mmCIF file of C-alpha atoms in Angstrom:
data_model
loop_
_atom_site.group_PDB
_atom_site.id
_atom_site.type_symbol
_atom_site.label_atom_id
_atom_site.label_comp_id
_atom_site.label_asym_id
_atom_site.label_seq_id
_atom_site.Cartn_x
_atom_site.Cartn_y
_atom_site.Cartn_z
ATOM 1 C CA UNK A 89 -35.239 168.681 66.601
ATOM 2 C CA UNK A 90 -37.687 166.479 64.899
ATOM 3 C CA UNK A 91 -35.340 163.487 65.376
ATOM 4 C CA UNK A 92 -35.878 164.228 69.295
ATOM 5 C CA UNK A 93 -39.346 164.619 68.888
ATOM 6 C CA UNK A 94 -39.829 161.180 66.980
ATOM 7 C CA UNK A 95 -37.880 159.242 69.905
ATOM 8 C CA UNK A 96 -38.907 160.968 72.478
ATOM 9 C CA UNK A 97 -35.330 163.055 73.716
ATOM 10 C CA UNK A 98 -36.833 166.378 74.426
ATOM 11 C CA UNK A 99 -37.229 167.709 77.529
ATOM 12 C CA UNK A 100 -35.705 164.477 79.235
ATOM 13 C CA UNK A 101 -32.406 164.328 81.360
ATOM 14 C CA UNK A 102 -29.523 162.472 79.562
ATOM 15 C CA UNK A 103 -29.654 159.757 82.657
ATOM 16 C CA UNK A 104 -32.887 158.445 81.376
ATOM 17 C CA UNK A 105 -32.359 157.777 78.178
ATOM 18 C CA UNK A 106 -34.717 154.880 78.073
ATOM 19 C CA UNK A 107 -37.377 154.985 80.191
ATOM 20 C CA UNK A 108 -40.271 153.257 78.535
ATOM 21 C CA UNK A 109 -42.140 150.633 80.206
ATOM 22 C CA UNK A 110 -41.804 148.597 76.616
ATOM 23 C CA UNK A 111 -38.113 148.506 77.876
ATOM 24 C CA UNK A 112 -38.715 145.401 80.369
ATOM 25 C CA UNK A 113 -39.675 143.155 77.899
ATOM 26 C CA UNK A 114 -36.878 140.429 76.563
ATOM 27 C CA UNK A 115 -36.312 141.868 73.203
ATOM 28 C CA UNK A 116 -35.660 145.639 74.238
ATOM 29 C CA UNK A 117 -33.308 143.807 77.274
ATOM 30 C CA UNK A 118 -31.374 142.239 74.851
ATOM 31 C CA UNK A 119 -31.418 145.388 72.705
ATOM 32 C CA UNK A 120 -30.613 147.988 75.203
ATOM 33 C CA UNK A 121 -27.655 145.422 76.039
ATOM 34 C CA UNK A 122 -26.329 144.930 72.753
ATOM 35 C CA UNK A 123 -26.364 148.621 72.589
ATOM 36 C CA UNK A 124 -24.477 149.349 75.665
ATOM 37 C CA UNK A 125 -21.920 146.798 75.221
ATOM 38 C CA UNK A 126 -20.798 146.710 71.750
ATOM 39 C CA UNK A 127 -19.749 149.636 69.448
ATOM 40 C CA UNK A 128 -19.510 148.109 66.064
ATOM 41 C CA UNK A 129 -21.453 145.371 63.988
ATOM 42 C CA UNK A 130 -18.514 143.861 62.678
ATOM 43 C CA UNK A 131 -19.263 140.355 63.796
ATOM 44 C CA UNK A 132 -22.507 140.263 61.565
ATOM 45 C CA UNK A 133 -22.281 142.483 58.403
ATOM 46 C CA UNK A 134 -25.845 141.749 57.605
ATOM 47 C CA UNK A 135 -27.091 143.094 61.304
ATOM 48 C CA UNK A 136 -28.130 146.164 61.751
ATOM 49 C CA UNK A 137 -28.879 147.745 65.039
ATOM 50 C CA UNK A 138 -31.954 149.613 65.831
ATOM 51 C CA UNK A 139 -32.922 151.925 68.795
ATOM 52 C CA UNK A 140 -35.327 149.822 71.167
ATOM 53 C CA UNK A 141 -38.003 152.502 70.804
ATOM 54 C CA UNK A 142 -41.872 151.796 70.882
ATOM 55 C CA UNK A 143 -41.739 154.525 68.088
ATOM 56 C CA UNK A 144 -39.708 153.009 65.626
ATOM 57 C CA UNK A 145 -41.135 150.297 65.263
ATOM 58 C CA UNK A 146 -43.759 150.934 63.233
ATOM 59 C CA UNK A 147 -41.389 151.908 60.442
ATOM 60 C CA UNK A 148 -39.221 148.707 60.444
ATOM 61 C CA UNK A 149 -40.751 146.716 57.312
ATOM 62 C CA UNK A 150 -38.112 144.142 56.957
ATOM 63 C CA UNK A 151 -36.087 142.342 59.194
ATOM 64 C CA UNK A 152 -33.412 143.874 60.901
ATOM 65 C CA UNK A 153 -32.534 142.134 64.241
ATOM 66 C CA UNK A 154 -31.827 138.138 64.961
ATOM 67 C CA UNK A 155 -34.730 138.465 67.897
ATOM 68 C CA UNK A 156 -37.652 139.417 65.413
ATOM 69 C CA UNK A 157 -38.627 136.826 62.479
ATOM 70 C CA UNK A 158 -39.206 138.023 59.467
ATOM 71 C CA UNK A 159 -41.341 140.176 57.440
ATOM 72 C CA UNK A 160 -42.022 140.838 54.077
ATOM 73 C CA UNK A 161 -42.573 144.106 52.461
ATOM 74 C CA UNK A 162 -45.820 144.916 51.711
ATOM 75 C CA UNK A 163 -46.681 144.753 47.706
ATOM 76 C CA UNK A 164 -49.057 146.684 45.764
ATOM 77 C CA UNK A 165 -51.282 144.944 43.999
ATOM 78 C CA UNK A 166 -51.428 145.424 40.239
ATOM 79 C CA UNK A 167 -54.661 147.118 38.494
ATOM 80 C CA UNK A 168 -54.867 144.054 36.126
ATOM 81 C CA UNK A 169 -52.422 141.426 35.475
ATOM 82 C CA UNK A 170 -49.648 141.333 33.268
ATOM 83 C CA UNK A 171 -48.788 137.726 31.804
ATOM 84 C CA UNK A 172 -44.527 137.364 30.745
ATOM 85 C CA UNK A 173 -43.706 134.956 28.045
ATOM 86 C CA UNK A 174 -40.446 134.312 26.513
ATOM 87 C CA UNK A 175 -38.437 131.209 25.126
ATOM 88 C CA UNK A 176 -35.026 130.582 26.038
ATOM 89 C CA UNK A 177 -32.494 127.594 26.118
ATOM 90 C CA UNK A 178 -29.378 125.912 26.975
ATOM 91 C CA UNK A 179 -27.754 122.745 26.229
ATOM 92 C CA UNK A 180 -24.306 121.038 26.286
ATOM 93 C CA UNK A 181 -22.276 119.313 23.155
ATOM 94 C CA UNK A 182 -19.331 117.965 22.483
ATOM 95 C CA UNK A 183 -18.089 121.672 21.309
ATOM 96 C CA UNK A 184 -19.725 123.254 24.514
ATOM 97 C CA UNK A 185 -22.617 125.277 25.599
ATOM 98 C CA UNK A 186 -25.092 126.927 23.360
ATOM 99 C CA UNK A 187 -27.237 129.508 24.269
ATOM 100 C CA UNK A 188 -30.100 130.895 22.728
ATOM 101 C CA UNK A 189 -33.444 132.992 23.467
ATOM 102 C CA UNK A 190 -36.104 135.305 21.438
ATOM 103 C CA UNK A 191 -35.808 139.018 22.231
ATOM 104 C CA UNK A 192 -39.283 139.914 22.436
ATOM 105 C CA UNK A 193 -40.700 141.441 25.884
ATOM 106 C CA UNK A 194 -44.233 140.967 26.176
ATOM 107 C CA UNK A 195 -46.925 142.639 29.035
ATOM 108 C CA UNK A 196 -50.119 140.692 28.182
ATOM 109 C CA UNK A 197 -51.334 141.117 25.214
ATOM 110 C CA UNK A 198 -48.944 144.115 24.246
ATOM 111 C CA UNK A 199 -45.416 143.647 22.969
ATOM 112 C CA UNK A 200 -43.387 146.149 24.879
ATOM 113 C CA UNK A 201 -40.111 145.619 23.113
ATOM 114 C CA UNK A 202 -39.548 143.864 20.316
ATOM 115 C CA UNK A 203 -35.666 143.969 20.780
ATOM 116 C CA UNK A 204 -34.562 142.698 24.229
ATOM 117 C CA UNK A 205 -31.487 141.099 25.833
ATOM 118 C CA UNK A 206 -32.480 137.886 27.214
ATOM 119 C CA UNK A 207 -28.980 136.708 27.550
ATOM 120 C CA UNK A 208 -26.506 138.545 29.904
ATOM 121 C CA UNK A 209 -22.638 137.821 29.816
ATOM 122 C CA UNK A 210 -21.344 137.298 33.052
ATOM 123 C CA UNK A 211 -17.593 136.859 32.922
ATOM 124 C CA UNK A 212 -15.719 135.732 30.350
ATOM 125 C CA UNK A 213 -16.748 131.908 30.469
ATOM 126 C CA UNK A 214 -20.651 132.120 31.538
ATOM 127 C CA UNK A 215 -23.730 133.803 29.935
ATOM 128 C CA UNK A 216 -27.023 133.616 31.807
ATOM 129 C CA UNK A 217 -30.551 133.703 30.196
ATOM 130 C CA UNK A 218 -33.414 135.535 31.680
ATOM 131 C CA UNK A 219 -36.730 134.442 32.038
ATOM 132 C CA UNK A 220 -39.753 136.187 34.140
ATOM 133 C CA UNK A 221 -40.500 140.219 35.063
ATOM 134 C CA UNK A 222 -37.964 142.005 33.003
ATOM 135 C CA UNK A 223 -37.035 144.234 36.193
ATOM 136 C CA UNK A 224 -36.501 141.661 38.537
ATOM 137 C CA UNK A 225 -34.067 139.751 35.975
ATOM 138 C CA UNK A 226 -31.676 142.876 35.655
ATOM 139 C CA UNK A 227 -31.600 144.118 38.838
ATOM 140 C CA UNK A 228 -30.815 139.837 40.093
ATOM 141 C CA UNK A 229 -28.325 139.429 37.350
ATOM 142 C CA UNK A 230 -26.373 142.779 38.186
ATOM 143 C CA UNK A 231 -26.346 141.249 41.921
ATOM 144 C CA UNK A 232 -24.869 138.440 40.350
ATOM 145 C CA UNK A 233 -22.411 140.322 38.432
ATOM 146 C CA UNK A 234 -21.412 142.002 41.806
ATOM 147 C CA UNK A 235 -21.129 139.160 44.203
ATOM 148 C CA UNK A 236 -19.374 137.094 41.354
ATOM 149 C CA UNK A 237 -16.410 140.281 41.173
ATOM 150 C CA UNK A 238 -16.378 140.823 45.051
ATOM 151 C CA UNK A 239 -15.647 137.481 45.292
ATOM 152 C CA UNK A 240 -12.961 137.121 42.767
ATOM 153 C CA UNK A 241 -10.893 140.131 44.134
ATOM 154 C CA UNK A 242 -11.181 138.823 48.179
ATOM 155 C CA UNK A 243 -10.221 135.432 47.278
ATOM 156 C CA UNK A 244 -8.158 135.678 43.566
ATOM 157 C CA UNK A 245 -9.922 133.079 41.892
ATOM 158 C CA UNK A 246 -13.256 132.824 40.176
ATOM 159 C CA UNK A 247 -16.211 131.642 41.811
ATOM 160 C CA UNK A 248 -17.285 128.167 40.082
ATOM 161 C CA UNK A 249 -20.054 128.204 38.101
ATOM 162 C CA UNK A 250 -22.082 125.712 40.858
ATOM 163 C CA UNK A 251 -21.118 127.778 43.680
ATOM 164 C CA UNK A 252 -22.641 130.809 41.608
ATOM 165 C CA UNK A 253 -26.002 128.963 41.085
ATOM 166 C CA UNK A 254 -25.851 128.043 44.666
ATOM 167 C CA UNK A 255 -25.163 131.524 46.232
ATOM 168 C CA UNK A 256 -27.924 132.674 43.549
ATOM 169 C CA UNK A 257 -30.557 130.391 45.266
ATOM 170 C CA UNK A 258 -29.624 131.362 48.817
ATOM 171 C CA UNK A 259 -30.454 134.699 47.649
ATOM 172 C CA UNK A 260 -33.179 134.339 46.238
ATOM 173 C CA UNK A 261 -35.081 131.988 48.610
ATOM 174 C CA UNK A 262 -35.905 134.137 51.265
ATOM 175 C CA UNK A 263 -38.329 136.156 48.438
ATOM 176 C CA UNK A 264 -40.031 132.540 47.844
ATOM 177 C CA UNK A 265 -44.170 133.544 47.842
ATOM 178 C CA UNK A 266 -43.720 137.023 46.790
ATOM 179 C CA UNK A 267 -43.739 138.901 43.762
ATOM 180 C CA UNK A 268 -40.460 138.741 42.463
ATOM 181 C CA UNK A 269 -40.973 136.360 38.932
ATOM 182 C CA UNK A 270 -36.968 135.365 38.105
ATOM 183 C CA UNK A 271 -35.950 132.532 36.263
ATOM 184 C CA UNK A 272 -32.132 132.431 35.532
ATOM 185 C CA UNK A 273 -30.037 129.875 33.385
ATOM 186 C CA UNK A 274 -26.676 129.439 33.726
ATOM 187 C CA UNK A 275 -24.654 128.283 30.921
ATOM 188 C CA UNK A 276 -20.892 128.403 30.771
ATOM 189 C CA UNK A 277 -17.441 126.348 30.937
ATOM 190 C CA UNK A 278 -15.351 125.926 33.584
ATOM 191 C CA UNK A 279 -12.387 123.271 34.804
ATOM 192 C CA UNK A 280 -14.607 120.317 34.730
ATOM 193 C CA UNK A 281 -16.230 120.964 31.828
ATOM 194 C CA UNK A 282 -19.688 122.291 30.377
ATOM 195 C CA UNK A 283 -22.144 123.461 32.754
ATOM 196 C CA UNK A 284 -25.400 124.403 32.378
ATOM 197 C CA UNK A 285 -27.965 125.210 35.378
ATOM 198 C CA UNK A 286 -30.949 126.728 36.569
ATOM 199 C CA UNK A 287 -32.064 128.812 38.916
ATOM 200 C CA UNK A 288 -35.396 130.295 39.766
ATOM 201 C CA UNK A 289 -37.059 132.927 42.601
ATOM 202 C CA UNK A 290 -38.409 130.484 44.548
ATOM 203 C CA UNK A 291 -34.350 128.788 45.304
ATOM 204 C CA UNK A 292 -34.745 125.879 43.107
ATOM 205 C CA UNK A 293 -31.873 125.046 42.071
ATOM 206 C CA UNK A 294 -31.352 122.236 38.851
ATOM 207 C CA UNK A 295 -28.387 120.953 36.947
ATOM 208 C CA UNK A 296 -29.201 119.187 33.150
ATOM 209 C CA UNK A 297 -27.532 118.586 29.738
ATOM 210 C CA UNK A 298 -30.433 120.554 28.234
ATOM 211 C CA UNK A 299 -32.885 123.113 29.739
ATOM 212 C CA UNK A 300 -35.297 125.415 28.167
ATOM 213 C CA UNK A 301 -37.200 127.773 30.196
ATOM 214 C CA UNK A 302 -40.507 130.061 29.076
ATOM 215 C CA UNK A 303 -43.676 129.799 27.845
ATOM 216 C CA UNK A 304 -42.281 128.747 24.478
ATOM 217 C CA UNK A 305 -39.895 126.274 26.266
ATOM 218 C CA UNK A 306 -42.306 123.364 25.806
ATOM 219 C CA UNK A 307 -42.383 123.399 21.839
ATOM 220 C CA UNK A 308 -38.255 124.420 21.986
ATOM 221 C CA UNK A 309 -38.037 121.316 23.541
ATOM 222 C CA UNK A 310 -40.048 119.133 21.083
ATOM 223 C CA UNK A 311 -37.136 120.388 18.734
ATOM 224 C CA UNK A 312 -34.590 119.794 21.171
ATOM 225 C CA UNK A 313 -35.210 116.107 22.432
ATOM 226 C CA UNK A 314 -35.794 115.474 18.389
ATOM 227 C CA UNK A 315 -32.328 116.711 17.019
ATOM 228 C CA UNK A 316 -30.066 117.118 19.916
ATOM 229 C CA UNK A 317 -26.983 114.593 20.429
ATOM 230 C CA UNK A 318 -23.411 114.811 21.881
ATOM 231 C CA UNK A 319 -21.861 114.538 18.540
ATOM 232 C CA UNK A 320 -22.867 117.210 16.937
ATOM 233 C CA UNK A 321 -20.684 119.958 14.863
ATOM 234 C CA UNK A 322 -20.556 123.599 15.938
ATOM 235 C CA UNK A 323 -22.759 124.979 13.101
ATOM 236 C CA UNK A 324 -25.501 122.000 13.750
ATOM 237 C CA UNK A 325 -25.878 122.793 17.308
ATOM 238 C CA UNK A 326 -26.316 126.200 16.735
ATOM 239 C CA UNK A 327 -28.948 125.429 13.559
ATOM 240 C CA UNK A 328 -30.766 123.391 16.382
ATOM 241 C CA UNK A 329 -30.702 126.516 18.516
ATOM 242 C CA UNK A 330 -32.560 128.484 15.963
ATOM 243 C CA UNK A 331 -34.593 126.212 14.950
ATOM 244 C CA UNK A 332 -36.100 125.615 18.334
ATOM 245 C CA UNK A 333 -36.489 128.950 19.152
ATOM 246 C CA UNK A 334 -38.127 129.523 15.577
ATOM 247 C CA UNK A 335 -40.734 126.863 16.011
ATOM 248 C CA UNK A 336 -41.496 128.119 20.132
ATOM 249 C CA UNK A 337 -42.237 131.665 18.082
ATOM 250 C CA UNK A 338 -43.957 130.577 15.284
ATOM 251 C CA UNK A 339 -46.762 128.932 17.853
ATOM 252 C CA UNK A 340 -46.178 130.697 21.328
ATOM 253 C CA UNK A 341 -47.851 134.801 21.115
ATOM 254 C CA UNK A 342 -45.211 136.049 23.593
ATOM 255 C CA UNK A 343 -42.507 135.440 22.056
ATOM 256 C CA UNK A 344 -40.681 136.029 18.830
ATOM 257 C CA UNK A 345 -39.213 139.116 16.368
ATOM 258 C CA UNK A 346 -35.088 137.500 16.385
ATOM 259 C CA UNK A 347 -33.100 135.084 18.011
ATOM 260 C CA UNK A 348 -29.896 135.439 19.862
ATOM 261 C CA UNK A 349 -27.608 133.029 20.411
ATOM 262 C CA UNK A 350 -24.056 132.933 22.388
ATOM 263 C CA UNK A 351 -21.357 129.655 21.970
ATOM 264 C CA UNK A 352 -19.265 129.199 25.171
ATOM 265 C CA UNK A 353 -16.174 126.522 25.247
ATOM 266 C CA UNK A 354 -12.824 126.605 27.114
ATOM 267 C CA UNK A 355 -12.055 130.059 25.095
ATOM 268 C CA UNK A 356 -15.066 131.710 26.273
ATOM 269 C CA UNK A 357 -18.252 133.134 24.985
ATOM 270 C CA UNK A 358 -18.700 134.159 21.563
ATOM 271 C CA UNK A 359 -22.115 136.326 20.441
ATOM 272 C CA UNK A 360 -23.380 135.558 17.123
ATOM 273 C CA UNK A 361 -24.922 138.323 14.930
ATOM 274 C CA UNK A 362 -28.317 138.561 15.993
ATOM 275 C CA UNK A 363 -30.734 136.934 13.511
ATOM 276 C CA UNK A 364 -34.515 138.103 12.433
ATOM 277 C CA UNK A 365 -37.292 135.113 12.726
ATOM 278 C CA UNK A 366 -38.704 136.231 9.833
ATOM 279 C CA UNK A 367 -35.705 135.032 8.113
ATOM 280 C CA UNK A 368 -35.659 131.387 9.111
ATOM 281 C CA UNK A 369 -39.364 131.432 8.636
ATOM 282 C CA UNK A 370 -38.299 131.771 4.581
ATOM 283 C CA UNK A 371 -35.564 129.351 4.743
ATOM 284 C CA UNK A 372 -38.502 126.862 6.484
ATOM 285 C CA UNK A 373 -40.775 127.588 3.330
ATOM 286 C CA UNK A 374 -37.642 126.900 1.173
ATOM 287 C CA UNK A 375 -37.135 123.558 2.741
ATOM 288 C CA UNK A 376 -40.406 122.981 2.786
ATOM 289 C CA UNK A 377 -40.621 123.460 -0.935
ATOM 290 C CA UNK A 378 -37.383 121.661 -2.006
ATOM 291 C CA UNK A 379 -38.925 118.472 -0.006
ATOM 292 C CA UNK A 380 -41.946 118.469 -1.939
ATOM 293 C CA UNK A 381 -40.051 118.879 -5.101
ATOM 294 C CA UNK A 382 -37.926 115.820 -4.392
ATOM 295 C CA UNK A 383 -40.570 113.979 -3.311
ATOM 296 C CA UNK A 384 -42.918 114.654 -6.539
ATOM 297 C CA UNK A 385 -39.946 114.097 -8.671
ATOM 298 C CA UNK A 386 -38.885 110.238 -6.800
ATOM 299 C CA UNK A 387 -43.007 109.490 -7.630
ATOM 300 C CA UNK A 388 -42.619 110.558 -11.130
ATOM 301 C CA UNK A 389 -39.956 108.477 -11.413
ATOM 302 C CA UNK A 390 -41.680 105.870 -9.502
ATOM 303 C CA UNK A 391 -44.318 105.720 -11.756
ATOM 304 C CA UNK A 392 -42.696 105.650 -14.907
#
């Protein structure tokens, strides 16, 4: 009963089923049309048809028909703002793909969790770190996850990892100017080699040998550009990692507490033991300490 109250059935004889004057216009035309002549939505698995009432209009917030452009939800606004910070990175060797990222998740001033997951395995050969509102990078990842698995069992291959980044940024782009914060880097191996890609909520969409994302990223990558080269071993590239994540904590607020850090080559991904800052922060002052040594000890010598 209420359904016939809200569009307007009751009381009226089954022959005039539509018999608003809003009807004559070219978009409930087309509607009523589309309505009388086809019984499915088959064609257009993203279309979904809507009765061409005056009345339900009001409660369409998004886009559902080809005639009507779009609109965008309507956001509440925040009481006060909440600033994200993190520091992850990616970059390509001769051994293959390192990943790495902090695992603190920060809301302003507050540290919310001190023991995040930054960096998501999505199949076998590719990992992606997350960057931006902690929600939004779950729920976009587990969409990746999904369309990545549909796609696999329709077509019995693996989507590449360049047609993943690119179906990402379709998906993302139409959300470009709202409040969704997601900033996605893919790292993994595939046929042709290494790959390593990002991907944020506005649809950009770039491809690099290195790429560090976050508020720490700029200090990672002071590390980076410093000590990264194709040649190096296994165990240096992954010292590098940590390193570079160590020194983004040690001067960005937002991030920090451990370091996690993933190796993918033409085997697949393998997870490291996750490894507490406050542990290469020691090994620093040890260095530190053993340099100064040497160094006193080559001007005693010196001046003797």
């Amino acid at each position: 009963m209420a359904l016939e109250d809200i569009c307007c059935f009751k009381d009226k004889p089954t022959q005039q089923l539509f018999p608003f004057p809003a009807l004559e216009t070219d978009y409930h035309n087309l509607e009523l049309e589309r309505l009388k002549t086809s019984q499915t939505n088959w064609g257009d698995p993203q279309h979904i048809f809507i009765p061409p009432f005056p009345q339900a209009t009001p409660f369409i917030s998004r886009r559902t028909s080809r005639f009507r452009p779009p609109n965008h939800a309507l956001t509440v606004q925040r009481p006060f703002p909440l600033s994200h910070g993190t520091t992850t990175l990616g970059f390509i060797f001769q051994g293959g793909v390192i990943a790495a990222a902090d695992t603190r998740a920060s809301a302003g001033g507050l540290v919310a969790c001190p023991a995040v997951h930054k960096i998501t395995p999505i199949h076998s050969h590719l990992v992606v770190t997350s960057s931006g509102s902690g929600a939004d990078c779950m729920l976009w990842e587990r969409i990746l996850i999904r369309e990545i698995r549909l796609y696999e069992l329709r077509h019995k291959r693996r989507l590449s990892i360049r047609a993943s980044a690119k179906l990402l940024s379709f998906m993302l782009h139409p959300f470009k100017g709202t409040d969704v914060c997601v900033a996605l880097t893919l790292c993994g191996w595939e046929k042709e080699g290494p790959q390593v890609i990002y991907v944020c909520s506005d649809g950009a969409r770039l491809q690099g040998d290195i790429i560090s994302v976050g508020s720490g990223s700029p200090y990672a990558y002071g590390v980076l550009d410093g000590g990264l080269s194709w040649g190096l071993s296994k165990e240096e590239a992954i010292s590098l990692a940590r390193e570079a994540v160590f020194r983004a904590t040690h001067r960005d607020a937002y991030s920090g507490n451990n370091v996690d850090l993933f190796h993918i080559d033409a085997q697949g991904w393998i997870q490291r033991p996750r490894e507490d800052l406050k542990e290469e922060y020691y090994r620093e002052l040890e260095r530190r300490s053993k340099r100064r040594r040497e160094k006193k000890k080559r001007d005693t010598i010196e001046s003797s």
